[in-house]
mmCIF file of C-alpha atoms and ligand atoms in Angstrom:
data_model
loop_
_atom_site.group_PDB
_atom_site.id
_atom_site.type_symbol
_atom_site.label_atom_id
_atom_site.label_comp_id
_atom_site.label_asym_id
_atom_site.label_seq_id
_atom_site.Cartn_x
_atom_site.Cartn_y
_atom_site.Cartn_z
ATOM 1 C CA MET A 16 0.176 -0.199 -0.081
ATOM 2 C CA LEU A 17 2.770 2.895 0.900
ATOM 3 C CA GLY A 18 5.597 1.379 -1.740
ATOM 4 C CA ILE A 19 8.013 0.611 1.148
ATOM 5 C CA LYS A 20 10.407 -2.445 2.022
ATOM 6 C CA TYR A 21 9.236 -2.892 5.654
ATOM 7 C CA PRO A 22 6.492 -2.394 7.635
ATOM 8 C CA ILE A 23 7.681 -0.119 9.801
ATOM 9 C CA LEU A 24 6.727 3.702 10.312
ATOM 10 C CA GLN A 25 9.046 6.320 12.123
ATOM 11 C CA GLY A 26 6.433 9.161 14.224
ATOM 12 C CA GLY A 27 6.362 12.338 12.716
ATOM 13 C CA MET A 28 7.061 14.118 15.626
ATOM 14 C CA ALA A 29 7.431 17.709 16.830
ATOM 15 C CA TRP A 30 10.491 19.357 16.509
ATOM 16 C CA VAL A 31 12.393 16.372 16.107
ATOM 17 C CA SER A 32 10.858 14.576 12.679
ATOM 18 C CA THR A 33 13.067 17.049 10.356
ATOM 19 C CA ALA A 34 13.726 16.586 6.568
ATOM 20 C CA GLU A 35 16.575 14.764 7.302
ATOM 21 C CA LEU A 36 15.284 11.898 9.859
ATOM 22 C CA ALA A 37 12.429 11.257 7.426
ATOM 23 C CA ALA A 38 14.726 11.155 3.890
ATOM 24 C CA ALA A 39 16.908 8.802 6.240
ATOM 25 C CA VAL A 40 13.808 6.105 7.319
ATOM 26 C CA SER A 41 12.438 6.246 3.540
ATOM 27 C CA ASP A 42 16.319 5.538 2.297
ATOM 28 C CA ALA A 43 16.150 2.576 4.509
ATOM 29 C CA GLY A 44 13.389 1.142 3.590
ATOM 30 C CA GLY A 45 11.361 2.478 6.073
ATOM 31 C CA LEU A 46 8.613 5.391 5.777
ATOM 32 C CA GLY A 47 10.107 8.401 7.352
ATOM 33 C CA VAL A 48 7.859 10.841 8.322
ATOM 34 C CA ILE A 49 7.840 14.526 9.034
ATOM 35 C CA GLY A 50 6.519 15.790 12.290
ATOM 36 C CA SER A 51 4.625 19.482 11.447
ATOM 37 C CA GLY A 52 3.581 19.770 15.694
ATOM 38 C CA GLN A 53 2.488 23.734 15.937
ATOM 39 C CA ALA A 54 4.703 25.197 12.714
ATOM 40 C CA PRO A 55 3.642 26.883 10.413
ATOM 41 C CA PRO A 56 2.801 26.127 6.698
ATOM 42 C CA ARG A 57 5.701 27.802 5.401
ATOM 43 C CA TRP A 58 8.247 25.582 7.556
ATOM 44 C CA VAL A 59 6.028 22.516 6.830
ATOM 45 C CA LYS A 60 6.842 23.210 3.156
ATOM 46 C CA GLU A 61 10.548 23.900 3.428
ATOM 47 C CA GLN A 62 10.742 20.571 4.935
ATOM 48 C CA VAL A 63 8.735 18.326 2.419
ATOM 49 C CA ARG A 64 10.950 20.379 -0.032
ATOM 50 C CA GLN A 65 13.793 19.402 1.168
ATOM 51 C CA ALA A 66 12.838 15.665 2.335
ATOM 52 C CA LYS A 67 12.380 15.402 -2.129
ATOM 53 C CA THR A 68 15.540 16.376 -2.558
ATOM 54 C CA LEU A 69 16.695 13.534 0.397
ATOM 55 C CA THR A 70 15.881 11.134 -0.900
ATOM 56 C CA ASP A 71 13.148 9.555 -3.806
ATOM 57 C CA LYS A 72 11.286 6.780 -1.502
ATOM 58 C CA PRO A 73 7.600 7.733 -0.622
ATOM 59 C CA PHE A 74 7.427 9.807 2.654
ATOM 60 C CA GLY A 75 4.808 11.017 4.910
ATOM 61 C CA VAL A 76 3.838 14.289 6.745
ATOM 62 C CA ASN A 77 2.514 13.707 10.634
ATOM 63 C CA VAL A 78 0.033 16.611 10.672
ATOM 64 C CA MET A 79 -1.241 17.185 14.831
ATOM 65 C CA LEU A 80 -4.794 18.471 14.138
ATOM 66 C CA LEU A 81 -4.754 20.517 17.824
ATOM 67 C CA SER A 82 -2.735 22.958 15.519
ATOM 68 C CA PRO A 83 -4.086 25.780 14.539
ATOM 69 C CA HIS A 84 -2.147 25.457 11.155
ATOM 70 C CA ALA A 85 -3.779 22.242 10.500
ATOM 71 C CA GLY A 86 -5.904 22.761 7.666
ATOM 72 C CA GLU A 87 -3.406 25.056 5.571
ATOM 73 C CA ILE A 88 -0.548 22.819 6.141
ATOM 74 C CA LEU A 89 -3.181 19.767 5.387
ATOM 75 C CA ALA A 90 -3.685 22.033 1.912
ATOM 76 C CA LEU A 91 -0.336 23.143 1.362
ATOM 77 C CA LEU A 92 0.431 18.326 1.686
ATOM 78 C CA VAL A 93 -2.072 18.332 -1.438
ATOM 79 C CA GLU A 94 -0.472 20.626 -3.216
ATOM 80 C CA GLU A 95 3.123 18.879 -2.792
ATOM 81 C CA LYS A 96 1.131 15.569 -3.486
ATOM 82 C CA VAL A 97 3.371 13.701 -0.261
ATOM 83 C CA SER A 98 2.848 10.176 -0.509
ATOM 84 C CA VAL A 99 1.604 9.386 3.034
ATOM 85 C CA VAL A 100 -0.483 12.121 5.987
ATOM 86 C CA THR A 101 -0.487 10.635 9.646
ATOM 87 C CA THR A 102 -2.565 12.593 11.766
ATOM 88 C CA GLY A 103 -2.609 13.235 15.678
ATOM 89 C CA ALA A 104 -4.476 13.902 18.745
ATOM 90 C CA GLY A 105 -7.473 14.450 17.033
ATOM 91 C CA ASN A 106 -10.229 13.405 14.451
ATOM 92 C CA PRO A 107 -8.428 14.182 10.386
ATOM 93 C CA GLY A 108 -12.800 12.842 9.069
ATOM 94 C CA LYS A 109 -13.208 16.155 7.021
ATOM 95 C CA PHE A 110 -10.168 16.275 5.350
ATOM 96 C CA VAL A 111 -10.063 12.462 3.792
ATOM 97 C CA ASN A 112 -11.794 13.527 0.522
ATOM 98 C CA MET A 113 -9.742 16.256 -0.174
ATOM 99 C CA LEU A 114 -6.103 14.233 0.499
ATOM 100 C CA HIS A 115 -7.230 11.168 -1.317
ATOM 101 C CA GLU A 116 -8.238 13.015 -4.223
ATOM 102 C CA ALA A 117 -4.541 13.893 -4.503
ATOM 103 C CA GLY A 118 -3.518 10.587 -4.408
ATOM 104 C CA ILE A 119 -2.443 10.611 -0.292
ATOM 105 C CA LYS A 120 -2.973 7.880 2.170
ATOM 106 C CA VAL A 121 -4.247 8.681 5.532
ATOM 107 C CA ILE A 122 -3.222 6.477 8.590
ATOM 108 C CA PRO A 123 -4.763 8.425 11.656
ATOM 109 C CA VAL A 124 -3.032 7.800 14.804
ATOM 110 C CA VAL A 125 -5.625 6.215 17.543
ATOM 111 C CA SER A 126 -5.808 5.326 20.916
ATOM 112 C CA SER A 127 -9.330 4.165 21.301
ATOM 113 C CA VAL A 128 -11.146 1.456 19.228
ATOM 114 C CA ALA A 129 -14.659 4.285 19.118
ATOM 115 C CA LEU A 130 -12.411 6.450 16.969
ATOM 116 C CA ALA A 131 -11.051 3.520 15.015
ATOM 117 C CA LYS A 132 -14.387 2.524 14.058
ATOM 118 C CA ARG A 133 -15.516 6.310 13.127
ATOM 119 C CA LEU A 134 -12.495 7.229 10.845
ATOM 120 C CA GLU A 135 -12.539 3.655 9.544
ATOM 121 C CA ARG A 136 -16.016 4.847 7.828
ATOM 122 C CA THR A 137 -14.635 7.793 6.547
ATOM 123 C CA GLY A 138 -12.532 6.097 4.480
ATOM 124 C CA VAL A 139 -9.026 6.130 5.710
ATOM 125 C CA ASP A 140 -6.169 3.687 4.403
ATOM 126 C CA ALA A 141 -5.122 2.548 7.580
ATOM 127 C CA LEU A 142 -4.700 3.149 11.460
ATOM 128 C CA ILE A 143 -1.971 3.483 14.085
ATOM 129 C CA ALA A 144 -2.953 2.164 17.389
ATOM 130 C CA GLU A 145 -0.919 3.470 19.541
ATOM 131 C CA GLY A 146 -0.872 2.545 23.166
ATOM 132 C CA MET A 147 -0.016 4.695 26.232
ATOM 133 C CA GLU A 148 4.001 3.401 26.293
ATOM 134 C CA SER A 149 4.588 5.851 23.815
ATOM 135 C CA GLY A 150 5.953 9.422 24.446
ATOM 136 C CA GLY A 151 3.789 12.715 24.233
ATOM 137 C CA HIS A 152 -0.059 12.701 24.106
ATOM 138 C CA VAL A 153 -1.282 9.458 25.208
ATOM 139 C CA GLY A 154 -4.438 7.608 25.606
ATOM 140 C CA GLU A 155 -5.607 5.144 28.552
ATOM 141 C CA LEU A 156 -4.484 1.768 27.193
ATOM 142 C CA THR A 157 -1.681 -0.142 26.669
ATOM 143 C CA THR A 158 -0.301 -1.473 23.002
ATOM 144 C CA MET A 159 -0.905 -5.542 24.266
ATOM 145 C CA ALA A 160 -4.399 -4.323 25.282
ATOM 146 C CA LEU A 161 -5.361 -1.655 22.285
ATOM 147 C CA VAL A 162 -3.962 -3.445 18.841
ATOM 148 C CA PRO A 163 -6.037 -6.492 19.023
ATOM 149 C CA GLN A 164 -8.878 -4.836 19.611
ATOM 150 C CA ILE A 165 -8.682 -2.559 16.875
ATOM 151 C CA VAL A 166 -7.519 -5.290 14.483
ATOM 152 C CA ASP A 167 -11.012 -7.078 15.468
ATOM 153 C CA ALA A 168 -12.698 -3.716 15.555
ATOM 154 C CA VAL A 169 -11.856 -2.848 11.509
ATOM 155 C CA GLY A 170 -11.115 -4.027 8.196
ATOM 156 C CA ILE A 171 -8.251 -2.359 7.394
ATOM 157 C CA PRO A 172 -4.598 -2.463 8.202
ATOM 158 C CA VAL A 173 -3.450 -1.727 11.517
ATOM 159 C CA VAL A 174 -0.139 -0.676 12.741
ATOM 160 C CA ALA A 175 1.121 -0.882 16.014
ATOM 161 C CA ALA A 176 2.845 1.773 17.918
ATOM 162 C CA GLY A 177 3.877 2.389 21.611
ATOM 163 C CA GLY A 178 6.610 0.113 23.268
ATOM 164 C CA VAL A 179 8.328 -1.021 19.962
ATOM 165 C CA TYR A 180 12.110 -0.864 19.926
ATOM 166 C CA ASP A 181 13.061 -3.923 18.630
ATOM 167 C CA GLY A 182 12.482 -7.005 16.331
ATOM 168 C CA ARG A 183 10.899 -8.387 19.551
ATOM 169 C CA GLY A 184 8.537 -5.593 20.020
ATOM 170 C CA MET A 185 7.767 -5.723 16.092
ATOM 171 C CA ALA A 186 7.499 -9.582 16.479
ATOM 172 C CA ALA A 187 4.888 -9.294 19.049
ATOM 173 C CA ALA A 188 2.511 -6.037 17.012
ATOM 174 C CA LEU A 189 2.784 -8.784 14.197
ATOM 175 C CA MET A 190 1.638 -11.668 16.324
ATOM 176 C CA LEU A 191 -1.207 -9.024 17.991
ATOM 177 C CA GLY A 192 -2.657 -8.652 13.937
ATOM 178 C CA ALA A 193 -0.622 -5.526 13.188
ATOM 179 C CA GLU A 194 0.356 -5.522 9.933
ATOM 180 C CA GLY A 195 3.471 -3.332 10.606
ATOM 181 C CA ILE A 196 4.943 -0.746 13.294
ATOM 182 C CA GLN A 197 5.793 2.623 14.461
ATOM 183 C CA MET A 198 8.846 3.561 16.464
ATOM 184 C CA GLY A 199 9.090 7.458 17.565
ATOM 185 C CA THR A 200 11.552 6.889 21.021
ATOM 186 C CA ARG A 201 14.742 5.063 18.961
ATOM 187 C CA PHE A 202 14.441 7.317 16.084
ATOM 188 C CA MET A 203 14.857 10.365 18.256
ATOM 189 C CA CYS A 204 18.317 8.588 18.707
ATOM 190 C CA ALA A 205 18.948 8.490 14.850
ATOM 191 C CA THR A 206 22.266 9.866 13.839
ATOM 192 C CA GLU A 207 20.568 11.737 11.429
ATOM 193 C CA CYS A 208 17.916 13.151 13.977
ATOM 194 C CA ILE A 209 18.257 16.518 14.893
ATOM 195 C CA VAL A 210 17.439 16.897 18.012
ATOM 196 C CA HIS A 211 19.480 18.387 21.066
ATOM 197 C CA SER A 212 22.433 16.271 21.735
ATOM 198 C CA ARG A 213 21.446 16.944 25.379
ATOM 199 C CA VAL A 214 17.818 15.482 24.853
ATOM 200 C CA LYS A 215 19.505 12.105 23.250
ATOM 201 C CA GLU A 216 21.679 11.913 26.242
ATOM 202 C CA MET A 217 18.794 11.760 28.239
ATOM 203 C CA VAL A 218 16.658 9.142 26.275
ATOM 204 C CA ILE A 219 19.719 7.099 26.325
ATOM 205 C CA LYS A 220 20.574 7.251 30.242
ATOM 206 C CA ALA A 221 16.987 7.010 31.028
ATOM 207 C CA ARG A 222 15.805 3.638 33.105
ATOM 208 C CA ASP A 223 12.666 1.674 32.891
ATOM 209 C CA ARG A 224 10.899 4.223 35.494
ATOM 210 C CA ASP A 225 11.978 7.508 34.549
ATOM 211 C CA THR A 226 8.669 8.712 32.283
ATOM 212 C CA VAL A 227 5.634 9.988 33.777
ATOM 213 C CA VAL A 228 2.315 11.294 32.725
ATOM 214 C CA THR A 229 1.819 14.575 33.287
ATOM 215 C CA GLY A 230 -1.704 16.463 32.514
ATOM 216 C CA ARG A 231 -4.213 13.645 33.016
ATOM 217 C CA SER A 232 -6.423 15.847 34.944
ATOM 218 C CA THR A 233 -6.174 18.747 31.932
ATOM 219 C CA GLY A 234 -7.429 15.932 28.973
ATOM 220 C CA HIS A 235 -3.910 16.358 27.712
ATOM 221 C CA PRO A 236 -2.578 13.567 29.231
ATOM 222 C CA VAL A 237 1.734 13.586 27.674
ATOM 223 C CA ARG A 238 4.353 11.321 28.463
ATOM 224 C CA VAL A 239 7.820 12.403 29.254
ATOM 225 C CA LEU A 240 10.954 12.374 30.685
ATOM 226 C CA LYS A 241 10.849 13.096 34.404
ATOM 227 C CA ASN A 242 12.933 16.367 35.221
ATOM 228 C CA LYS A 243 12.318 19.752 37.474
ATOM 229 C CA LEU A 244 8.899 20.746 34.517
ATOM 230 C CA ALA A 245 7.562 17.386 35.166
ATOM 231 C CA ARG A 246 7.820 17.453 38.786
ATOM 232 C CA LYS A 247 6.393 20.992 38.915
ATOM 233 C CA PHE A 248 3.499 19.910 36.453
ATOM 234 C CA ILE A 249 2.549 16.835 39.312
ATOM 235 C CA GLU A 250 2.556 19.562 41.786
ATOM 236 C CA LEU A 251 0.270 21.257 39.911
ATOM 237 C CA GLU A 252 -2.255 18.234 39.670
ATOM 238 C CA HIS A 253 -1.651 17.654 43.130
ATOM 239 C CA ASN A 254 -3.363 21.171 44.336
ATOM 240 C CA CYS A 255 -5.910 20.791 41.705
ATOM 241 C CA ALA A 256 -4.566 24.277 39.495
ATOM 242 C CA PRO A 257 -6.487 25.447 37.135
ATOM 243 C CA GLY A 258 -6.227 25.034 33.497
ATOM 244 C CA GLU A 259 -4.272 27.929 32.673
ATOM 245 C CA GLU A 260 -1.428 27.780 35.179
ATOM 246 C CA PHE A 261 -0.334 24.230 33.177
ATOM 247 C CA GLU A 262 -0.776 25.920 29.582
ATOM 248 C CA LYS A 263 1.458 28.679 31.077
ATOM 249 C CA LEU A 264 3.988 26.394 32.116
ATOM 250 C CA GLY A 265 3.570 24.069 29.468
ATOM 251 C CA MET A 266 3.736 26.876 26.208
ATOM 252 C CA GLY A 267 6.845 26.377 24.187
ATOM 253 C CA SER A 268 8.210 23.748 26.268
ATOM 254 C CA LEU A 269 8.545 21.512 23.455
ATOM 255 C CA LYS A 270 10.930 23.753 21.322
ATOM 256 C CA LEU A 271 12.884 24.571 24.525
ATOM 257 C CA ALA A 272 13.612 20.611 25.386
ATOM 258 C CA MET A 273 13.702 18.936 21.513
ATOM 259 C CA VAL A 274 15.378 22.362 19.645
ATOM 260 C CA GLU A 275 17.126 24.370 22.705
ATOM 261 C CA GLY A 276 18.229 21.099 24.541
ATOM 262 C CA ASP A 277 16.781 23.023 27.887
ATOM 263 C CA VAL A 278 16.442 19.363 29.609
ATOM 264 C CA GLU A 279 15.235 20.493 32.891
ATOM 265 C CA MET A 280 12.601 22.931 32.137
ATOM 266 C CA GLY A 281 11.474 21.734 28.827
ATOM 267 C CA SER A 282 9.353 19.080 28.216
ATOM 268 C CA VAL A 283 11.282 16.084 27.101
ATOM 269 C CA MET A 284 8.293 13.992 25.141
ATOM 270 C CA ALA A 285 9.746 10.137 24.841
ATOM 271 C CA GLY A 286 8.498 6.743 25.475
ATOM 272 C CA GLN A 287 8.908 3.863 28.119
ATOM 273 C CA VAL A 288 11.594 2.027 25.429
ATOM 274 C CA SER A 289 13.341 5.263 26.208
ATOM 275 C CA ALA A 290 15.300 2.475 28.574
ATOM 276 C CA MET A 291 15.988 0.591 25.853
ATOM 277 C CA VAL A 292 17.921 3.259 23.836
ATOM 278 C CA ASN A 293 21.564 2.915 24.480
ATOM 279 C CA GLY A 294 23.238 5.049 22.085
ATOM 280 C CA VAL A 295 23.415 6.702 18.477
ATOM 281 C CA GLN A 296 22.777 4.728 15.481
ATOM 282 C CA PRO A 297 22.184 5.691 11.824
ATOM 283 C CA ALA A 298 18.381 4.980 10.726
ATOM 284 C CA ARG A 299 19.529 2.258 8.545
ATOM 285 C CA GLU A 300 21.369 0.524 11.069
ATOM 286 C CA ILE A 301 18.081 0.875 13.255
ATOM 287 C CA ILE A 302 15.653 -0.747 10.510
ATOM 288 C CA ALA A 303 18.325 -3.533 10.018
ATOM 289 C CA ASP A 304 18.892 -4.565 13.638
ATOM 290 C CA VAL A 305 14.364 -4.155 13.939
ATOM 291 C CA VAL A 306 13.911 -6.448 10.811
ATOM 292 C CA ALA A 307 17.182 -8.696 11.385
ATOM 293 C CA GLY A 308 15.878 -9.531 15.245
ATOM 294 C CA ALA A 309 12.019 -9.571 14.365
ATOM 295 C CA GLU A 310 13.482 -12.609 11.784
ATOM 296 C CA ASN A 311 15.010 -13.846 14.346
ATOM 297 C CA VAL A 312 12.559 -14.359 17.403
ATOM 298 C CA ILE A 313 9.278 -15.245 14.653
ATOM 299 C CA GLY A 314 11.673 -17.603 12.925
ATOM 300 C CA SER A 315 12.917 -19.674 17.192
ATOM 301 C CA ILE A 316 8.843 -19.662 17.692
ATOM 302 C CA CYS A 317 8.356 -21.385 14.574
ATOM 303 C CA ASN A 318 11.191 -23.956 14.994
ATOM 304 C CA GLY A 319 9.146 -25.076 18.214
ATOM 305 C CA LYS A 320 10.848 -22.814 20.935
ATOM 306 C CA VAL A 321 7.986 -22.316 22.030
ATOM 307 C CA ASN A 322 5.947 -25.438 23.065
ATOM 308 C CA VAL A 323 2.601 -24.870 23.177
ATOM 309 C CA ASP A 324 1.171 -27.980 20.897
ATOM 310 C CA LYS A 325 2.565 -30.756 23.074
HETATM 311 O O1 TUI B 8 -0.095 12.932 18.612
HETATM 312 C C1 TUI B 8 0.279 12.390 19.540
HETATM 313 N N1 TUI B 8 1.385 12.594 20.176
HETATM 314 C C2 TUI B 8 1.621 13.491 20.548
HETATM 315 S S1 TUI B 8 1.239 15.119 19.385
HETATM 316 C C3 TUI B 8 2.109 16.619 20.069
HETATM 317 S S2 TUI B 8 2.634 17.955 20.499
HETATM 318 C C4 TUI B 8 1.220 18.670 21.418
HETATM 319 N N2 TUI B 8 1.017 19.591 21.667
HETATM 320 C C5 TUI B 8 0.186 19.897 22.183
HETATM 321 C C6 TUI B 8 -0.492 19.293 22.951
HETATM 322 C C7 TUI B 8 -0.450 17.975 23.357
HETATM 323 C C8 TUI B 8 0.603 17.816 22.325
HETATM 324 C C9 TUI B 8 2.669 15.044 21.276
HETATM 325 N N3 TUI B 8 2.554 14.139 21.078
HETATM 326 N N4 TUI B 8 0.045 10.503 19.262
HETATM 327 C C10 TUI B 8 -1.012 10.510 18.130
HETATM 328 C C11 TUI B 8 -2.745 10.407 19.022
HETATM 329 N N5 TUI B 8 -3.500 11.246 18.752
HETATM 330 N N6 TUI B 8 -2.299 9.705 20.292
HETATM 331 C C12 TUI B 8 -3.764 9.732 20.590
HETATM 332 C C13 TUI B 8 -4.451 10.726 19.959
HETATM 333 C C14 TUI B 8 -5.394 10.974 19.390
HETATM 334 C C15 TUI B 8 -6.567 10.950 20.941
HETATM 335 C C16 TUI B 8 -7.706 11.554 21.049
HETATM 336 C C17 TUI B 8 -6.251 11.130 18.590
HETATM 337 C C18 TUI B 8 -7.686 11.176 18.172
HETATM 338 C C19 TUI B 8 -8.643 12.122 19.179
HETATM 339 O O2 TUI B 8 -9.758 11.814 19.441
HETATM 340 C C20 TUI B 8 -10.222 13.247 18.603
HETATM 341 C C21 TUI B 8 -12.184 13.114 18.698
HETATM 342 O O3 TUI B 8 -12.271 13.599 17.452
HETATM 343 O O4 TUI B 8 -12.433 12.183 19.501
#
């Protein structure tokens, strides 16, 4: 469906997934995705143009539907005829026809069965089922529970996201009925990823319990690596502070971490697999490792190492 060699999508992370990363992932046989976040349409257009100069393979753009620029960005993606649009943090239903008319595949990220069913009816091409292990804006369910429920509820292909780091994660996702995976956190530490080096260091150093979900009480729960900002958010929640205080604290904090490298007062959005990331590697190596690992673990199961049928 996507014209890619391996069913591995790269998460379109705001301030992190630029043309360099997306092109490297696509060149290596996955689907690279530019993250548009809250960026202005002009920046997105430049990134798309740059990615086209860096790779002749298909790539995508993620549109964060909470952005005030989402409509304008989708219109320019139609003009630029990108191969794939993934969406996050909202319902892209009203844009599906416009994107399809331009030959663009539409793959929304969902974190519930209800939204998955609603979006299937709008004619989207596939869905990314994202569990709460992932970084950034998260839902309530884990990948393990969410993926098979969405696979059972819809007839279109499902991509599993959240908590996938290596071949074991990919194999597990396929066992749950997914046809592919999306990884974000691991690609943050790709050589080609422009995220600030202090963010990469923090992800690499992270241990199993170093992420936390803040902002549940505001309706915008976000998984981040624990730091001073996260502790301030937790304190606001304990004090039942009004929404404006969260907004004030959160404003500009993602850019502060990812671009400026302030890993204490910035929002270091990253998933639970941060603990498994132990170095910086080219995107091509990441993809090769995941594919080889999945083949290896699936092979050993097929050879009877897990003896389920005595
Ligand atoms: O979108 C994400 N992850 C993100 S977006 C982001 S940037 C940000 N900026 C400002 C506020 C909050 C975040 C950082 N991380 N993941 C995809 C995703 N989308 N996960 C869950 C959803 C989702 C949630 C609710 C999709 C649709 C939805 O419902 C909308 C509806 O209409 O029912």
